[in-house]
CSV table of C-alpha atoms in Angstrom, one decimal:
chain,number,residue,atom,x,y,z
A,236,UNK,CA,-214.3,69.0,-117.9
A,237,UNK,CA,-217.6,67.7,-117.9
A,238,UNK,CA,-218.0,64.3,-115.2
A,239,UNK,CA,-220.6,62.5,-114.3
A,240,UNK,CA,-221.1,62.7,-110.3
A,241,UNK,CA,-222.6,59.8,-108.5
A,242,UNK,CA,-224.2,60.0,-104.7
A,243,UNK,CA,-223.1,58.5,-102.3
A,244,UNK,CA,-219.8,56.9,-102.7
A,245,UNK,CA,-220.5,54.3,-100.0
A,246,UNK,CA,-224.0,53.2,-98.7
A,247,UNK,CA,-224.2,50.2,-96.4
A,248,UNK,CA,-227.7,49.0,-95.9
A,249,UNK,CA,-229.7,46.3,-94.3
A,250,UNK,CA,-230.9,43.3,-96.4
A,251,UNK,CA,-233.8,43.7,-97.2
A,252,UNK,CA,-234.6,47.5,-96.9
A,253,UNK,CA,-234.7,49.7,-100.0
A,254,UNK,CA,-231.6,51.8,-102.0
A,255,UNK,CA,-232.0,54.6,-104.1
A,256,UNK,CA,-228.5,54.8,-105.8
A,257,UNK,CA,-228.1,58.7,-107.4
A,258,UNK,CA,-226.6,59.6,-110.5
A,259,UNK,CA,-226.1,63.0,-112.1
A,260,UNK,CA,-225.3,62.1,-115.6
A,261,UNK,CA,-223.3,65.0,-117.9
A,262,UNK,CA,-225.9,67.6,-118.9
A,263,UNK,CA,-226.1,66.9,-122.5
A,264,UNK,CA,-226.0,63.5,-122.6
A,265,UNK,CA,-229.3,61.6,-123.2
A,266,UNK,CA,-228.4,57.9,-122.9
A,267,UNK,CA,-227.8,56.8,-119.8
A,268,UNK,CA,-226.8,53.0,-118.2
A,269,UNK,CA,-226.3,51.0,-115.1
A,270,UNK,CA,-223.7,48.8,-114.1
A,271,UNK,CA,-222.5,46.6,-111.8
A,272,UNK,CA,-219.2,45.4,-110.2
A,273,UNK,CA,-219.0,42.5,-108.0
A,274,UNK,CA,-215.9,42.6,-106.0
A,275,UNK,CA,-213.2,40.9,-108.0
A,276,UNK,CA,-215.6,40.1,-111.1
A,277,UNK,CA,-216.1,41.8,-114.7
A,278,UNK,CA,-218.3,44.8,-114.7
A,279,UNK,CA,-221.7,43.8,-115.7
A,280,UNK,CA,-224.6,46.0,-117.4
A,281,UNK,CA,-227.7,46.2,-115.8
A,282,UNK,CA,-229.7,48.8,-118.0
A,283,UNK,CA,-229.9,51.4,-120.5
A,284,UNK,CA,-232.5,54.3,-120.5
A,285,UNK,CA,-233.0,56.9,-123.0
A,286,UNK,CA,-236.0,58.8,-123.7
A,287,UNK,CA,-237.5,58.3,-120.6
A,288,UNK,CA,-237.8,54.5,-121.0
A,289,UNK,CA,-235.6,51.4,-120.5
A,290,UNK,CA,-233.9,50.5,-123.8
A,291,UNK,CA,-232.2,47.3,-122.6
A,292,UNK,CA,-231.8,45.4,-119.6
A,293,UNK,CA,-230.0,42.3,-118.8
A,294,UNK,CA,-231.0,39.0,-116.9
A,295,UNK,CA,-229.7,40.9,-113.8
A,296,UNK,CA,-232.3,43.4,-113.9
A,297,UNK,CA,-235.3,41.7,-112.1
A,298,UNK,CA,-238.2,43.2,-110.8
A,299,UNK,CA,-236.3,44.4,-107.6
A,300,UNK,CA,-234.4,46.9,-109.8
A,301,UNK,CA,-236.0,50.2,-111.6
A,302,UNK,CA,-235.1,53.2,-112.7
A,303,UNK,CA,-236.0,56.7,-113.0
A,304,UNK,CA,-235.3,59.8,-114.4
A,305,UNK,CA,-237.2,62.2,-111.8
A,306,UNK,CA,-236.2,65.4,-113.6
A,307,UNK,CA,-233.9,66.9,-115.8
A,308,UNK,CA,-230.7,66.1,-114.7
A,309,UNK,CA,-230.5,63.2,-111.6
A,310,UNK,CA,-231.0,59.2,-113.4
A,311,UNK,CA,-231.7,56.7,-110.7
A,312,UNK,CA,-231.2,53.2,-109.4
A,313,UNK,CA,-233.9,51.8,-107.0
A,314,UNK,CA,-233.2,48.4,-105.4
A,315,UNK,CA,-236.5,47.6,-103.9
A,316,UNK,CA,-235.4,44.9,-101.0
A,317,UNK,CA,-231.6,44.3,-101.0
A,318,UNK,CA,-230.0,41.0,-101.0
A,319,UNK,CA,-226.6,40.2,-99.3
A,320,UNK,CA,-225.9,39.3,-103.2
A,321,UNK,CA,-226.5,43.2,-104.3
A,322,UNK,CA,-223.6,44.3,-102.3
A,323,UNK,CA,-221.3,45.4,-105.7
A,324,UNK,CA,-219.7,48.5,-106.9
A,325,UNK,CA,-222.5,50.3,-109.1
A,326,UNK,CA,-221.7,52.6,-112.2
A,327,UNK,CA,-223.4,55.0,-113.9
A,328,UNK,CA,-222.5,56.1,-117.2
A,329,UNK,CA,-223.7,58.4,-119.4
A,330,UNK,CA,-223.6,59.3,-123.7
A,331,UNK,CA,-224.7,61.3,-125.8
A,332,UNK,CA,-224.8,59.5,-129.3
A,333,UNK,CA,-227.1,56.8,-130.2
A,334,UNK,CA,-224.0,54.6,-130.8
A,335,UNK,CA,-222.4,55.1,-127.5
A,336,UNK,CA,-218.9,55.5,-129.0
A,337,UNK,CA,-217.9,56.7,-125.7
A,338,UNK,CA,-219.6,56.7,-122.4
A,339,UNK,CA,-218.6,58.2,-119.7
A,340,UNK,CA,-218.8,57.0,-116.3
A,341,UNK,CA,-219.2,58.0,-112.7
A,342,UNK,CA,-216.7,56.7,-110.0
A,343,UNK,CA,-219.4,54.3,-108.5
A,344,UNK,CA,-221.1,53.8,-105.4
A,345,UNK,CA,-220.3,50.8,-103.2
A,346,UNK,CA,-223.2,49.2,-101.8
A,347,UNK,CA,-222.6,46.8,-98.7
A,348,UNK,CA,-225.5,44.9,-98.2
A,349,UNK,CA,-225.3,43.7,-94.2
B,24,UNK,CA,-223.3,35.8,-128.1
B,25,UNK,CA,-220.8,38.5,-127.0
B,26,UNK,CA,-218.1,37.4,-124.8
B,27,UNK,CA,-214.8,39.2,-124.0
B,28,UNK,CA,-211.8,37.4,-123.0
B,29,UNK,CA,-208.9,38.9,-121.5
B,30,UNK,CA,-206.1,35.9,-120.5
B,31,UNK,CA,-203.9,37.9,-118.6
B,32,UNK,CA,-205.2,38.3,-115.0
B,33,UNK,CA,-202.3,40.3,-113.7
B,34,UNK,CA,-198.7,42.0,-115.9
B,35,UNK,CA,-196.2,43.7,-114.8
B,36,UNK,CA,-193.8,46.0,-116.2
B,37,UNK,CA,-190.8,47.9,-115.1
B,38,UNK,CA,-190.8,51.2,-115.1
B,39,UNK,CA,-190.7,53.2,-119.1
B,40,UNK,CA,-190.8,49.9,-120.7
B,41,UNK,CA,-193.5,48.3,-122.5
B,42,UNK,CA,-196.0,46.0,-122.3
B,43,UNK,CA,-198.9,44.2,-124.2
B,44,UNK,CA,-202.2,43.5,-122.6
B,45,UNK,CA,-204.6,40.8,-124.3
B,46,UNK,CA,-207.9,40.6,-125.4
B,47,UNK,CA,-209.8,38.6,-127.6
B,48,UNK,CA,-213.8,38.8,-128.1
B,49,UNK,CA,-216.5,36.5,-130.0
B,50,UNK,CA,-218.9,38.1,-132.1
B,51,UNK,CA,-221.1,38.1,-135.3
B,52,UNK,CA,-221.4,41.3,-136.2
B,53,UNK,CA,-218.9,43.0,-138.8
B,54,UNK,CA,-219.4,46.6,-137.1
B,55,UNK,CA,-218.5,47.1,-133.6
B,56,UNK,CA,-216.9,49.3,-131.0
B,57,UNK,CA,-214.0,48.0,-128.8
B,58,UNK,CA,-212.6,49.6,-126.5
B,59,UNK,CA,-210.0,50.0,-123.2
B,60,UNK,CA,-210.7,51.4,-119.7
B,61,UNK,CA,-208.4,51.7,-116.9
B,62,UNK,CA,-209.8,51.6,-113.2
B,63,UNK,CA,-207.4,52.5,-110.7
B,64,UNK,CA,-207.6,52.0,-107.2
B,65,UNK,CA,-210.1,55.0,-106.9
B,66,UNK,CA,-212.2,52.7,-108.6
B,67,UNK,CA,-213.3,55.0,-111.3
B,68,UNK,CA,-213.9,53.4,-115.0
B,69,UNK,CA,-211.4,55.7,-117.8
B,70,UNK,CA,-211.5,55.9,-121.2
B,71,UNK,CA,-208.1,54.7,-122.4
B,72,UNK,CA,-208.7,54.4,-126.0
B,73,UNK,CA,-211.5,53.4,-128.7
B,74,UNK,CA,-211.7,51.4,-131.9
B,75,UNK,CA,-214.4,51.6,-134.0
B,76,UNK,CA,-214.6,48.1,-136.1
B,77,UNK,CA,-214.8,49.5,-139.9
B,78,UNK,CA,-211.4,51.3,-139.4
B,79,UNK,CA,-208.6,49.4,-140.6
B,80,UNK,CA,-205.6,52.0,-139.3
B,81,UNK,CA,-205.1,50.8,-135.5
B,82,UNK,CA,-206.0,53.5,-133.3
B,83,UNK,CA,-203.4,55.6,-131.0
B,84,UNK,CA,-203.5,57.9,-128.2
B,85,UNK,CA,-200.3,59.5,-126.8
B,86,UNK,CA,-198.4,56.3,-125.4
B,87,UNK,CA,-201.6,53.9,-125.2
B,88,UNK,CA,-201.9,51.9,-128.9
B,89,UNK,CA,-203.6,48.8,-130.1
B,90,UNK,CA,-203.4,46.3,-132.2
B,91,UNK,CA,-206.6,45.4,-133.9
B,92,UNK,CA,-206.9,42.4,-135.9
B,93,UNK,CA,-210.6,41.9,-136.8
B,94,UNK,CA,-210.1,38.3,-138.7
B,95,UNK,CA,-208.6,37.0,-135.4
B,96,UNK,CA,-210.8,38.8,-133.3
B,97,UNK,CA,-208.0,40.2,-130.9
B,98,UNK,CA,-207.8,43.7,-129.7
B,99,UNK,CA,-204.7,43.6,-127.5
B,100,UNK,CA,-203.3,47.4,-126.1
B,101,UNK,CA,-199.5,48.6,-125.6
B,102,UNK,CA,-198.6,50.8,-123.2
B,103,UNK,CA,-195.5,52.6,-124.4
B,104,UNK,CA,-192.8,54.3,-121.9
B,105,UNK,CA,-194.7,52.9,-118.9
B,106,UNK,CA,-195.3,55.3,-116.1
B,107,UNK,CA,-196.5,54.4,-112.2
B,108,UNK,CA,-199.5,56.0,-112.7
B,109,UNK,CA,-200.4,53.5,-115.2
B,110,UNK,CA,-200.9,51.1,-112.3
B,111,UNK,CA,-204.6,50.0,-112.7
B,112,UNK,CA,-206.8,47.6,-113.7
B,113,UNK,CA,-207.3,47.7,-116.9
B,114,UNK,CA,-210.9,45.9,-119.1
B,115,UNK,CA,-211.4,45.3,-122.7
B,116,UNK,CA,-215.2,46.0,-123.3
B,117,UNK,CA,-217.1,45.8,-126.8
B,118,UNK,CA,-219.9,47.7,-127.9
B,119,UNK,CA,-221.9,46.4,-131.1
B,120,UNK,CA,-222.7,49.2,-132.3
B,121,UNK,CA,-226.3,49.3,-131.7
B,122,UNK,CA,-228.5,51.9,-130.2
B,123,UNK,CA,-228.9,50.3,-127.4
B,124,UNK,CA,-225.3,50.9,-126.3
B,125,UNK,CA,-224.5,48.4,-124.1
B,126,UNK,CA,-220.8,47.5,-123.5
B,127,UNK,CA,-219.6,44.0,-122.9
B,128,UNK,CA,-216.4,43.5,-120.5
B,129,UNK,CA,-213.8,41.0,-119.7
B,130,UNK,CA,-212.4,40.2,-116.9
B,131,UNK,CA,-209.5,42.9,-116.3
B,132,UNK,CA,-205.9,42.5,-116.2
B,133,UNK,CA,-204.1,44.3,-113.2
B,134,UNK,CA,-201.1,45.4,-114.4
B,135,UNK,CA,-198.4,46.9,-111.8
B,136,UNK,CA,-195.8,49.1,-112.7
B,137,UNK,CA,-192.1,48.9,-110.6
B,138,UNK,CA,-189.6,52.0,-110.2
């Protein structure tokens, strides 16, 4: 069955350094989306990307978050200098309809921000 | 805006009995997606079952049901014959139905299952 992988499953970092969270989203699928999980809290979306642009991002998404799809199958998250605050479960998830009737998600990366 | 309310923080439920988890959601639009996912301890977010708005029939899937009641904005789920892998945390999430497919969650209810 087709999954959605995501690399690696735990990353602890330095605050302050840069992250580059990985995603392989299912190979079909052409809308793809970020979220979040602080520990204990709701999942939160960060951003959606389809056709090699950002479609939506919340209030989360500031300008030390982007995102990149740099080929045809890995979809990225870059945290540009992590805060003690980033440290969170992170999801990626992946569609393939317009209408997202289902995604599908990855089992997440915890980031531990030291 | 869209907010999605789940009441229960943690349920429990013995062992092939049944139990009802809550959720409510505020919204203004009349076509929508709501949904269930279960996250066990691996941490993993799972499709339990969907409900597209515009459908009046509650949807089903093997023992997981809902109840949708779209003038009281409630979307609450049953697990039927409750099993211990059912153990999980388990979010409401609603999607607008827009292209832009972003889903909305609550807050989770653990539920634990006893032998």
């Amino acid at each position: 069955e087709p999954e959605v992988t995501q690399t690696p499953s735990h990353q602890v970092t330095q605050m302050g350094q840069e992250v580059i969270l990985r995603c392989v989203p299912i190979s079909n699928h052409l809308y793809f989306y970020w979220y979040r999980q602080i520990l204990g809290q709701k999942v939160e979306f960060l951003v959606s990307f389809y056709n090699n642009e950002i479609s939506e991002k919340s209030e989360i998404f500031d300008d030390q978050f982007s995102v990149e799809r740099p080929d045809g199958s890995n979809f990225t998250l870059k945290i540009r200098s992590t805060k003690l605050e980033d440290s969170a479960m992170y999801f990626c998830a992946s569609s393939d309809t317009e209408m997202n009737t289902e995604a599908f998600f990855g089992q997440g990366t915890r980031l531990t921000v030291v | 805006a869209q907010t999605v309310t789940q009441s229960q923080p943690e349920m429990s439920v013995q062992e092939a009995e049944t139990v009802t988890l809550s959720c409510t959601y505020d919204t203004s639009e009349s076509d929508y997606y709501l949904f269930w996912y279960k996250q066990p301890p691996s941490r993993q977010m799972i499709l339990v079952i969907r409900q597209e708005a515009y459908k009046q029939q509650n949807a089903t899937e093997n023992r997981f049901s809902v109840n949708f009641q779209k003038a009281a904005k409630s979307f609450s789920l049953k697990i039927s014959d409750s099993q211990l892998g059912d153990a999980a945390m388990y979010f409401c999430a609603y999607d607008r139905g827009s292209t832009l497919g972003r889903l909305y969650f609550g807050r989770g209810t653990q539920l634990t299952v006893w032998p």
